[in-house]
Amino acid sequence: MMDLVIPDKVHDESRQGEALLLTPVEGKNNGRKLYIESYGCAMNFSDSEIVASILAEQGFETTGDYTNADVIFINTCSIRENAETRVRNRLKEFKEAKRKNPGMVVGVLGCMAERLKAKFLEEEKLVDVVVGPDAYRDLPNLIDQVDGGQKAVNVLLSREETYADISPVRLNSNGINAFVSIMRGCDNMCSFCVVPFTRGRERSRDPFSIVKECTDLFNSGYREVTLLGQNVDSYKWASEDETERVNFANLLERVALINPDLRVRFSTSHPKDITDEVLYAITKHDNVCNYIHLPVQSGNSRVLELMNRTYDREWYINRIDAIRRIIPECAISTDVITGFCSETDEEHKETVSMMEYVKYDFAYMFMYSERPGTLAAKRYADDIPEAVKAARLTEIVALQQQHSYSRMLAQLGKVQKVLIEGFSKKSKNDYAGRSDQNAMVVFPVDERYKPGMYVNVLAERCTTATLMGTIVPPDPLKGEGNSLTGLK
């Protein structure tokens, strides 16, 4: 049996710098080898799948060894400083490989491309081609330009491009979980974020292409899709004659109706846009998971205003209360930034009190890191000392560990609905998969069940991040077979 690895749904540090490998497209081999390495969020890894599809059609074969490649692409992230540092260091290694193989093409894709194109091309002379997130269709032409001895750049942002007609090749996949991009870009203009400048304005894919992609995935054996967008709740599409309109709640329902055995997740929600209609859509369909990632960033209204988050503390609490009321069993995760410009100790304490109020299941927590080109970098001084930022981060990380552990303890003695995704990272004697609430669940292998099947697992022990238990047989009186029906 293949060694199946469990992918993280948001920002998996273990995948940073991962190179993709694909089965060659029959009859299309042009003799050239392609190496793509990805950094950043799930959206970047999804984009690499689109790039791979475009170039596979041109006859490129992938390689896991960049020194053997004819074309090297690095798909980049501008959200965090450490990602930029890693990319720069990696480009220096690629430059050394190019010195030994002058015909090699080295390119930068993604979010760093637009912002640092002059540095990469002219000042540091590290790359031959720079391609923004909306210009991947132009890659064959750009590679031809470089082959002809020119540098090539296309970082134009589009108001229309969604790559709706491109069926992405699934990279390094376990054949069970897939990311499906439903929209591109962002209109939110949070002052700490570069995404609106690097990925452009918000535009949504048509719902028919999304449903078709999810249907094809299900028919190919996939059992879980995660609908991706910078802000999925603002998804909106209308037919040309305006007679048909689809919002995110409608889209969720359409995907859920493909098959009750296709599990549906989504990321990321924005507090200003998540509606009760979306929450009721989750409760209506057993196969839409009881899990919402709802970034708070700060618990203080003044800091939220400086961040241009367009909601205040009270609004966020209202949305949390709605989730708890409509979906009582829903797990909630979040993002938190400590030490944002001018944040006081009292304001930091409001973030702590927000965490105490919500008691998140999981959280992604960071110290504020100024990103060049953002509104915050232009308007505000990054004036909180690093030691203060670090102390605040240490405090919230410790608090979150307590909350994560208490959330896990509350699941003990309950039967979890688990989609088997593969073997546990620690032992081939254990399977692992995620519960409806997105908790990792580990349990002994049972020969009757294989990856891609659903099982009921009684949670017996836990850590702060993992539930451990044993499979319990389905109850025939409840009509429970190997599907999600009746398990929610």
PDB file of C-alpha atoms in Angstrom, residues 97-363:
ATOM      1  CA  ALA A  97      23.239  25.399 -10.573  1.00  0.00           C
ATOM      2  CA  LYS A  98      22.617  27.740 -13.523  1.00  0.00           C
ATOM      3  CA  ARG A  99      26.315  28.691 -13.565  1.00  0.00           C
ATOM      4  CA  LYS A 100      27.074  25.024 -14.288  1.00  0.00           C
ATOM      5  CA  ASN A 101      24.186  24.774 -16.791  1.00  0.00           C
ATOM      6  CA  PRO A 102      23.860  28.160 -18.566  1.00  0.00           C
ATOM      7  CA  GLY A 103      20.815  27.043 -20.575  1.00  0.00           C
ATOM      8  CA  MET A 104      18.726  26.586 -17.415  1.00  0.00           C
ATOM      9  CA  VAL A 105      15.724  28.905 -16.956  1.00  0.00           C
ATOM     10  CA  VAL A 106      15.112  30.149 -13.387  1.00  0.00           C
ATOM     11  CA  GLY A 107      11.823  31.877 -12.553  1.00  0.00           C
ATOM     12  CA  VAL A 108       9.860  33.312  -9.657  1.00  0.00           C
ATOM     13  CA  LEU A 109       6.092  32.806  -9.492  1.00  0.00           C
ATOM     14  CA  GLY A 110       3.455  34.078  -7.108  1.00  0.00           C
ATOM     15  CA  CYS A 111       3.194  36.797  -4.512  1.00  0.00           C
ATOM     16  CA  MET A 112       6.833  37.954  -4.374  1.00  0.00           C
ATOM     17  CA  ALA A 113       7.012  38.238  -8.156  1.00  0.00           C
ATOM     18  CA  GLU A 114       5.285  41.602  -8.604  1.00  0.00           C
ATOM     19  CA  ARG A 115       6.782  43.237  -5.537  1.00  0.00           C
ATOM     20  CA  LEU A 116      10.403  42.233  -6.074  1.00  0.00           C
ATOM     21  CA  LYS A 117      10.623  41.891  -9.858  1.00  0.00           C
ATOM     22  CA  ALA A 118      13.254  44.649 -10.292  1.00  0.00           C
ATOM     23  CA  LYS A 119      15.448  43.283  -7.494  1.00  0.00           C
ATOM     24  CA  PHE A 120      15.330  39.701  -8.769  1.00  0.00           C
ATOM     25  CA  LEU A 121      15.864  40.602 -12.446  1.00  0.00           C
ATOM     26  CA  GLU A 122      18.219  43.569 -12.402  1.00  0.00           C
ATOM     27  CA  GLU A 123      19.846  44.206  -9.026  1.00  0.00           C
ATOM     28  CA  GLU A 124      20.512  40.677  -7.800  1.00  0.00           C
ATOM     29  CA  LYS A 125      20.354  39.052 -11.264  1.00  0.00           C
ATOM     30  CA  LEU A 126      18.983  35.864  -9.741  1.00  0.00           C
ATOM     31  CA  VAL A 127      16.250  35.015 -12.223  1.00  0.00           C
ATOM     32  CA  ASP A 128      15.294  35.023 -15.925  1.00  0.00           C
ATOM     33  CA  VAL A 129      11.519  35.145 -15.656  1.00  0.00           C
ATOM     34  CA  VAL A 130       9.062  36.704 -13.200  1.00  0.00           C
ATOM     35  CA  VAL A 131       5.393  35.689 -13.358  1.00  0.00           C
ATOM     36  CA  GLY A 132       2.522  36.964 -11.228  1.00  0.00           C
ATOM     37  CA  PRO A 133      -0.437  34.850 -10.060  1.00  0.00           C
ATOM     38  CA  ASP A 134      -2.711  35.966 -12.922  1.00  0.00           C
ATOM     39  CA  ALA A 135      -0.254  35.289 -15.773  1.00  0.00           C
ATOM     40  CA  TYR A 136       0.379  31.544 -15.617  1.00  0.00           C
ATOM     41  CA  ARG A 137      -1.265  30.941 -19.015  1.00  0.00           C
ATOM     42  CA  ASP A 138       1.560  33.046 -20.503  1.00  0.00           C
ATOM     43  CA  LEU A 139       4.310  30.736 -19.149  1.00  0.00           C
ATOM     44  CA  PRO A 140       5.033  28.827 -22.407  1.00  0.00           C
ATOM     45  CA  ASN A 141       5.478  32.138 -24.246  1.00  0.00           C
ATOM     46  CA  LEU A 142       7.657  33.579 -21.461  1.00  0.00           C
ATOM     47  CA  ILE A 143       9.902  30.496 -21.450  1.00  0.00           C
ATOM     48  CA  ASP A 144      10.291  30.883 -25.228  1.00  0.00           C
ATOM     49  CA  GLN A 145      11.382  34.509 -24.684  1.00  0.00           C
ATOM     50  CA  VAL A 146      14.068  33.405 -22.219  1.00  0.00           C
ATOM     51  CA  ASP A 147      15.207  30.663 -24.625  1.00  0.00           C
ATOM     52  CA  GLY A 148      15.666  33.465 -27.159  1.00  0.00           C
ATOM     53  CA  GLY A 149      18.032  35.302 -24.833  1.00  0.00           C
ATOM     54  CA  GLN A 150      15.684  37.826 -23.215  1.00  0.00           C
ATOM     55  CA  LYS A 151      14.471  38.314 -19.670  1.00  0.00           C
ATOM     56  CA  ALA A 152      10.706  37.844 -19.392  1.00  0.00           C
ATOM     57  CA  VAL A 153       8.158  39.450 -17.070  1.00  0.00           C
ATOM     58  CA  ASN A 154       4.391  39.254 -16.779  1.00  0.00           C
ATOM     59  CA  VAL A 155       3.000  40.446 -13.484  1.00  0.00           C
ATOM     60  CA  LEU A 156      -0.170  42.002 -14.858  1.00  0.00           C
ATOM     61  CA  LEU A 157      -3.122  41.550 -12.532  1.00  0.00           C
ATOM     62  CA  SER A 158      -6.424  40.564 -14.069  1.00  0.00           C
ATOM     63  CA  ARG A 159     -10.017  41.444 -13.186  1.00  0.00           C
ATOM     64  CA  GLU A 160     -11.231  38.243 -14.896  1.00  0.00           C
ATOM     65  CA  GLU A 161      -8.679  35.414 -14.596  1.00  0.00           C
ATOM     66  CA  THR A 162      -9.892  32.520 -12.430  1.00  0.00           C
ATOM     67  CA  TYR A 163      -8.345  29.542 -14.335  1.00  0.00           C
ATOM     68  CA  ALA A 164     -11.846  28.038 -14.250  1.00  0.00           C
ATOM     69  CA  ASP A 165     -11.243  25.933 -17.382  1.00  0.00           C
ATOM     70  CA  ILE A 166      -7.944  24.411 -16.219  1.00  0.00           C
ATOM     71  CA  SER A 167      -8.217  21.085 -14.447  1.00  0.00           C
ATOM     72  CA  PRO A 168      -5.352  21.172 -11.929  1.00  0.00           C
ATOM     73  CA  VAL A 169      -2.949  18.246 -11.700  1.00  0.00           C
ATOM     74  CA  ARG A 170      -3.028  17.053  -8.066  1.00  0.00           C
ATOM     75  CA  LEU A 171       0.433  17.320  -6.545  1.00  0.00           C
ATOM     76  CA  ASN A 172       1.940  14.927  -3.996  1.00  0.00           C
ATOM     77  CA  SER A 173      -1.602  13.844  -3.273  1.00  0.00           C
ATOM     78  CA  ASN A 174      -2.931  11.035  -1.139  1.00  0.00           C
ATOM     79  CA  GLY A 175      -5.868  10.792  -3.559  1.00  0.00           C
ATOM     80  CA  ILE A 176      -8.350  11.567  -0.773  1.00  0.00           C
ATOM     81  CA  ASN A 177      -8.134  15.315   0.035  1.00  0.00           C
ATOM     82  CA  ALA A 178      -8.012  18.099  -2.536  1.00  0.00           C
ATOM     83  CA  PHE A 179      -7.985  21.892  -2.500  1.00  0.00           C
ATOM     84  CA  VAL A 180     -10.376  23.594  -4.918  1.00  0.00           C
ATOM     85  CA  SER A 181      -9.867  27.286  -5.591  1.00  0.00           C
ATOM     86  CA  ILE A 182     -13.258  29.057  -5.832  1.00  0.00           C
ATOM     87  CA  MET A 183     -12.014  32.645  -6.168  1.00  0.00           C
ATOM     88  CA  ARG A 184      -8.854  34.699  -6.529  1.00  0.00           C
ATOM     89  CA  GLY A 185      -7.628  38.004  -5.162  1.00  0.00           C
ATOM     90  CA  CYS A 186      -8.880  40.065  -2.236  1.00  0.00           C
ATOM     91  CA  ASP A 187     -10.674  43.392  -1.774  1.00  0.00           C
ATOM     92  CA  ASN A 188     -10.239  43.703   1.992  1.00  0.00           C
ATOM     93  CA  MET A 189      -7.088  45.862   2.135  1.00  0.00           C
ATOM     94  CA  CYS A 190      -6.045  44.849   5.664  1.00  0.00           C
ATOM     95  CA  SER A 191      -3.218  47.232   6.454  1.00  0.00           C
ATOM     96  CA  PHE A 192      -0.719  44.465   7.350  1.00  0.00           C
ATOM     97  CA  CYS A 193      -1.307  42.363   4.206  1.00  0.00           C
ATOM     98  CA  VAL A 194       0.223  42.400   0.714  1.00  0.00           C
ATOM     99  CA  VAL A 195      -2.303  40.039  -0.903  1.00  0.00           C
ATOM    100  CA  PRO A 196      -4.492  42.725  -2.608  1.00  0.00           C
ATOM    101  CA  PHE A 197      -1.333  44.110  -4.257  1.00  0.00           C
ATOM    102  CA  THR A 198       0.123  40.745  -5.288  1.00  0.00           C
ATOM    103  CA  ARG A 199      -3.048  38.816  -6.168  1.00  0.00           C
ATOM    104  CA  GLY A 200      -5.263  41.655  -7.352  1.00  0.00           C
ATOM    105  CA  ARG A 201      -8.953  42.348  -6.953  1.00  0.00           C
ATOM    106  CA  GLU A 202     -11.469  39.744  -5.907  1.00  0.00           C
ATOM    107  CA  ARG A 203     -13.185  37.647  -8.586  1.00  0.00           C
ATOM    108  CA  SER A 204     -15.158  34.437  -8.242  1.00  0.00           C
ATOM    109  CA  ARG A 205     -15.133  31.349 -10.455  1.00  0.00           C
ATOM    110  CA  ASP A 206     -18.444  30.350 -11.954  1.00  0.00           C
ATOM    111  CA  PRO A 207     -20.224  27.760  -9.769  1.00  0.00           C
ATOM    112  CA  PHE A 208     -20.626  25.257 -12.623  1.00  0.00           C
ATOM    113  CA  SER A 209     -16.871  24.795 -13.095  1.00  0.00           C
ATOM    114  CA  ILE A 210     -16.416  24.434  -9.317  1.00  0.00           C
ATOM    115  CA  VAL A 211     -19.141  21.787  -9.029  1.00  0.00           C
ATOM    116  CA  LYS A 212     -17.718  19.961 -12.078  1.00  0.00           C
ATOM    117  CA  GLU A 213     -14.193  19.960 -10.587  1.00  0.00           C
ATOM    118  CA  CYS A 214     -15.500  18.633  -7.256  1.00  0.00           C
ATOM    119  CA  THR A 215     -17.642  16.017  -9.041  1.00  0.00           C
ATOM    120  CA  ASP A 216     -14.648  14.852 -11.096  1.00  0.00           C
ATOM    121  CA  LEU A 217     -12.570  14.605  -7.924  1.00  0.00           C
ATOM    122  CA  PHE A 218     -15.246  12.502  -6.220  1.00  0.00           C
ATOM    123  CA  ASN A 219     -15.531  10.222  -9.250  1.00  0.00           C
ATOM    124  CA  SER A 220     -11.729   9.824  -9.185  1.00  0.00           C
ATOM    125  CA  GLY A 221     -11.886   8.568  -5.589  1.00  0.00           C
ATOM    126  CA  TYR A 222     -11.345  11.784  -3.626  1.00  0.00           C
ATOM    127  CA  ARG A 223     -13.521  12.043  -0.522  1.00  0.00           C
ATOM    128  CA  GLU A 224     -12.833  15.549   0.799  1.00  0.00           C
ATOM    129  CA  VAL A 225     -12.577  18.958  -0.842  1.00  0.00           C
ATOM    130  CA  THR A 226     -11.510  22.214   0.794  1.00  0.00           C
ATOM    131  CA  LEU A 227     -12.963  25.259  -0.995  1.00  0.00           C
ATOM    132  CA  LEU A 228     -10.248  27.915  -1.043  1.00  0.00           C
ATOM    133  CA  GLY A 229     -10.319  31.685  -1.203  1.00  0.00           C
ATOM    134  CA  GLN A 230      -8.693  34.627   0.576  1.00  0.00           C
ATOM    135  CA  ASN A 231     -12.225  35.376   1.822  1.00  0.00           C
ATOM    136  CA  VAL A 232     -14.668  32.629   0.831  1.00  0.00           C
ATOM    137  CA  ASP A 233     -17.676  34.345   2.412  1.00  0.00           C
ATOM    138  CA  SER A 234     -17.542  37.138  -0.163  1.00  0.00           C
ATOM    139  CA  TYR A 235     -17.863  34.638  -3.035  1.00  0.00           C
ATOM    140  CA  LYS A 236     -20.447  35.956  -5.495  1.00  0.00           C
ATOM    141  CA  TRP A 237     -21.297  35.116  -9.079  1.00  0.00           C
ATOM    142  CA  ALA A 238     -24.068  36.276 -11.386  1.00  0.00           C
ATOM    143  CA  SER A 239     -25.082  35.176 -14.861  1.00  0.00           C
ATOM    144  CA  GLU A 240     -24.685  37.728 -17.646  1.00  0.00           C
ATOM    145  CA  ASP A 241     -28.394  38.462 -17.685  1.00  0.00           C
ATOM    146  CA  GLU A 242     -28.421  38.684 -13.844  1.00  0.00           C
ATOM    147  CA  THR A 243     -31.193  36.059 -13.653  1.00  0.00           C
ATOM    148  CA  GLU A 244     -29.034  33.710 -11.592  1.00  0.00           C
ATOM    149  CA  ARG A 245     -27.018  34.771  -8.566  1.00  0.00           C
ATOM    150  CA  VAL A 246     -24.901  32.506  -6.363  1.00  0.00           C
ATOM    151  CA  ASN A 247     -23.425  33.434  -2.991  1.00  0.00           C
ATOM    152  CA  PHE A 248     -21.170  31.317  -0.777  1.00  0.00           C
ATOM    153  CA  ALA A 249     -24.028  29.658   1.109  1.00  0.00           C
ATOM    154  CA  ASN A 250     -25.582  28.615  -2.243  1.00  0.00           C
ATOM    155  CA  LEU A 251     -22.221  27.307  -3.483  1.00  0.00           C
ATOM    156  CA  LEU A 252     -21.685  25.275  -0.305  1.00  0.00           C
ATOM    157  CA  GLU A 253     -25.064  23.622  -0.855  1.00  0.00           C
ATOM    158  CA  ARG A 254     -24.313  22.835  -4.502  1.00  0.00           C
ATOM    159  CA  VAL A 255     -21.017  21.157  -3.617  1.00  0.00           C
ATOM    160  CA  ALA A 256     -22.567  19.318  -0.652  1.00  0.00           C
ATOM    161  CA  LEU A 257     -25.267  17.888  -2.930  1.00  0.00           C
ATOM    162  CA  ILE A 258     -22.721  16.227  -5.256  1.00  0.00           C
ATOM    163  CA  ASN A 259     -22.674  13.172  -2.980  1.00  0.00           C
ATOM    164  CA  PRO A 260     -23.213  12.662   0.769  1.00  0.00           C
ATOM    165  CA  ASP A 261     -19.843  10.835   0.884  1.00  0.00           C
ATOM    166  CA  LEU A 262     -17.944  13.926  -0.308  1.00  0.00           C
ATOM    167  CA  ARG A 263     -16.836  15.877   2.722  1.00  0.00           C
ATOM    168  CA  VAL A 264     -16.710  19.663   2.306  1.00  0.00           C
ATOM    169  CA  ARG A 265     -14.492  22.146   4.158  1.00  0.00           C
ATOM    170  CA  PHE A 266     -13.617  25.765   3.374  1.00  0.00           C
ATOM    171  CA  SER A 267     -11.000  28.384   4.192  1.00  0.00           C
ATOM    172  CA  THR A 268     -10.749  31.254   4.963  1.00  0.00           C
ATOM    173  CA  SER A 269     -13.782  33.072   6.398  1.00  0.00           C
ATOM    174  CA  HIS A 270     -13.821  36.798   7.174  1.00  0.00           C
ATOM    175  CA  PRO A 271     -15.740  38.021  10.249  1.00  0.00           C
ATOM    176  CA  LYS A 272     -17.304  40.912   8.329  1.00  0.00           C
ATOM    177  CA  ASP A 273     -18.841  38.590   5.725  1.00  0.00           C
ATOM    178  CA  ILE A 274     -19.762  35.297   7.373  1.00  0.00           C
ATOM    179  CA  THR A 275     -23.562  35.216   7.446  1.00  0.00           C
ATOM    180  CA  ASP A 276     -26.156  33.211   9.337  1.00  0.00           C
ATOM    181  CA  GLU A 277     -27.162  31.825   5.926  1.00  0.00           C
ATOM    182  CA  VAL A 278     -23.736  30.155   5.642  1.00  0.00           C
ATOM    183  CA  LEU A 279     -24.057  28.781   9.183  1.00  0.00           C
ATOM    184  CA  TYR A 280     -27.484  27.307   8.435  1.00  0.00           C
ATOM    185  CA  ALA A 281     -26.098  25.746   5.223  1.00  0.00           C
ATOM    186  CA  ILE A 282     -23.499  23.961   7.367  1.00  0.00           C
ATOM    187  CA  THR A 283     -26.158  22.570   9.689  1.00  0.00           C
ATOM    188  CA  LYS A 284     -28.388  21.518   6.783  1.00  0.00           C
ATOM    189  CA  HIS A 285     -25.832  19.186   5.175  1.00  0.00           C
ATOM    190  CA  ASP A 286     -24.203  16.334   7.085  1.00  0.00           C
ATOM    191  CA  ASN A 287     -21.158  16.368   4.827  1.00  0.00           C
ATOM    192  CA  VAL A 288     -20.252  20.048   5.395  1.00  0.00           C
ATOM    193  CA  CYS A 289     -17.834  19.927   8.312  1.00  0.00           C
ATOM    194  CA  ASN A 290     -18.505  21.603  11.661  1.00  0.00           C
ATOM    195  CA  TYR A 291     -15.325  23.651  11.494  1.00  0.00           C
ATOM    196  CA  ILE A 292     -14.776  27.357  10.769  1.00  0.00           C
ATOM    197  CA  HIS A 293     -11.474  29.217  10.561  1.00  0.00           C
ATOM    198  CA  LEU A 294     -12.372  32.787  11.607  1.00  0.00           C
ATOM    199  CA  PRO A 295      -9.288  35.031  11.964  1.00  0.00           C
ATOM    200  CA  VAL A 296      -9.631  37.615  14.747  1.00  0.00           C
ATOM    201  CA  GLN A 297      -6.074  39.113  14.499  1.00  0.00           C
ATOM    202  CA  SER A 298      -6.697  41.297  17.592  1.00  0.00           C
ATOM    203  CA  GLY A 299      -9.288  41.484  20.347  1.00  0.00           C
ATOM    204  CA  ASN A 300      -9.097  45.279  20.576  1.00  0.00           C
ATOM    205  CA  SER A 301     -11.307  47.545  18.462  1.00  0.00           C
ATOM    206  CA  ARG A 302      -8.724  50.359  18.051  1.00  0.00           C
ATOM    207  CA  VAL A 303      -6.064  47.925  16.818  1.00  0.00           C
ATOM    208  CA  LEU A 304      -8.613  46.283  14.503  1.00  0.00           C
ATOM    209  CA  GLU A 305      -9.340  49.710  13.025  1.00  0.00           C
ATOM    210  CA  LEU A 306      -5.612  50.333  12.468  1.00  0.00           C
ATOM    211  CA  MET A 307      -5.455  46.920  10.794  1.00  0.00           C
ATOM    212  CA  ASN A 308      -8.411  48.009   8.600  1.00  0.00           C
ATOM    213  CA  ARG A 309     -10.249  44.796   9.458  1.00  0.00           C
ATOM    214  CA  THR A 310     -13.646  46.583   9.069  1.00  0.00           C
ATOM    215  CA  TYR A 311     -15.202  44.991  12.178  1.00  0.00           C
ATOM    216  CA  ASP A 312     -14.803  45.684  15.879  1.00  0.00           C
ATOM    217  CA  ARG A 313     -14.627  43.507  18.988  1.00  0.00           C
ATOM    218  CA  GLU A 314     -18.400  43.491  19.461  1.00  0.00           C
ATOM    219  CA  TRP A 315     -19.068  42.456  15.853  1.00  0.00           C
ATOM    220  CA  TYR A 316     -16.620  39.546  16.135  1.00  0.00           C
ATOM    221  CA  ILE A 317     -18.211  38.366  19.392  1.00  0.00           C
ATOM    222  CA  ASN A 318     -21.627  38.567  17.699  1.00  0.00           C
ATOM    223  CA  ARG A 319     -20.395  36.192  14.951  1.00  0.00           C
ATOM    224  CA  ILE A 320     -18.911  33.796  17.525  1.00  0.00           C
ATOM    225  CA  ASP A 321     -22.209  33.796  19.431  1.00  0.00           C
ATOM    226  CA  ALA A 322     -24.075  33.050  16.181  1.00  0.00           C
ATOM    227  CA  ILE A 323     -21.815  30.080  15.440  1.00  0.00           C
ATOM    228  CA  ARG A 324     -22.262  28.717  18.970  1.00  0.00           C
ATOM    229  CA  ARG A 325     -26.060  29.174  18.721  1.00  0.00           C
ATOM    230  CA  ILE A 326     -26.589  27.725  15.242  1.00  0.00           C
ATOM    231  CA  ILE A 327     -23.833  25.051  15.233  1.00  0.00           C
ATOM    232  CA  PRO A 328     -23.239  24.155  18.910  1.00  0.00           C
ATOM    233  CA  GLU A 329     -20.665  21.457  18.054  1.00  0.00           C
ATOM    234  CA  CYS A 330     -18.659  23.684  15.694  1.00  0.00           C
ATOM    235  CA  ALA A 331     -14.882  23.881  16.149  1.00  0.00           C
ATOM    236  CA  ILE A 332     -13.424  27.352  15.628  1.00  0.00           C
ATOM    237  CA  SER A 333      -9.822  28.248  14.813  1.00  0.00           C
ATOM    238  CA  THR A 334      -8.260  31.670  14.323  1.00  0.00           C
ATOM    239  CA  ASP A 335      -5.227  33.804  13.418  1.00  0.00           C
ATOM    240  CA  VAL A 336      -3.717  36.232  15.933  1.00  0.00           C
ATOM    241  CA  ILE A 337      -1.064  38.919  15.417  1.00  0.00           C
ATOM    242  CA  THR A 338       0.736  40.217  18.510  1.00  0.00           C
ATOM    243  CA  GLY A 339       2.643  43.485  18.722  1.00  0.00           C
ATOM    244  CA  PHE A 340       0.912  45.338  15.888  1.00  0.00           C
ATOM    245  CA  CYS A 341       1.902  49.013  15.523  1.00  0.00           C
ATOM    246  CA  SER A 342       1.249  50.999  18.746  1.00  0.00           C
ATOM    247  CA  GLU A 343      -0.511  48.075  20.510  1.00  0.00           C
ATOM    248  CA  THR A 344      -0.517  48.753  24.282  1.00  0.00           C
ATOM    249  CA  ASP A 345      -0.364  46.216  27.093  1.00  0.00           C
ATOM    250  CA  GLU A 346      -4.060  46.868  27.825  1.00  0.00           C
ATOM    251  CA  GLU A 347      -4.965  46.253  24.180  1.00  0.00           C
ATOM    252  CA  HIS A 348      -2.960  43.043  24.196  1.00  0.00           C
ATOM    253  CA  LYS A 349      -4.955  41.966  27.259  1.00  0.00           C
ATOM    254  CA  GLU A 350      -8.147  42.401  25.205  1.00  0.00           C
ATOM    255  CA  THR A 351      -6.773  39.847  22.734  1.00  0.00           C
ATOM    256  CA  VAL A 352      -6.106  37.522  25.666  1.00  0.00           C
ATOM    257  CA  SER A 353      -9.660  38.069  26.953  1.00  0.00           C
ATOM    258  CA  MET A 354     -11.072  37.367  23.463  1.00  0.00           C
ATOM    259  CA  MET A 355      -9.205  34.058  23.446  1.00  0.00           C
ATOM    260  CA  GLU A 356     -10.640  33.302  26.892  1.00  0.00           C
ATOM    261  CA  TYR A 357     -14.137  34.144  25.621  1.00  0.00           C
ATOM    262  CA  VAL A 358     -13.983  31.957  22.497  1.00  0.00           C
ATOM    263  CA  LYS A 359     -11.616  29.200  23.696  1.00  0.00           C
ATOM    264  CA  TYR A 360     -10.468  28.362  20.165  1.00  0.00           C
ATOM    265  CA  ASP A 361      -9.809  24.780  19.155  1.00  0.00           C
ATOM    266  CA  PHE A 362      -6.677  25.784  17.208  1.00  0.00           C
ATOM    267  CA  ALA A 363      -4.867  29.041  16.469  1.00  0.00           C
TER     268      ALA A 363
END
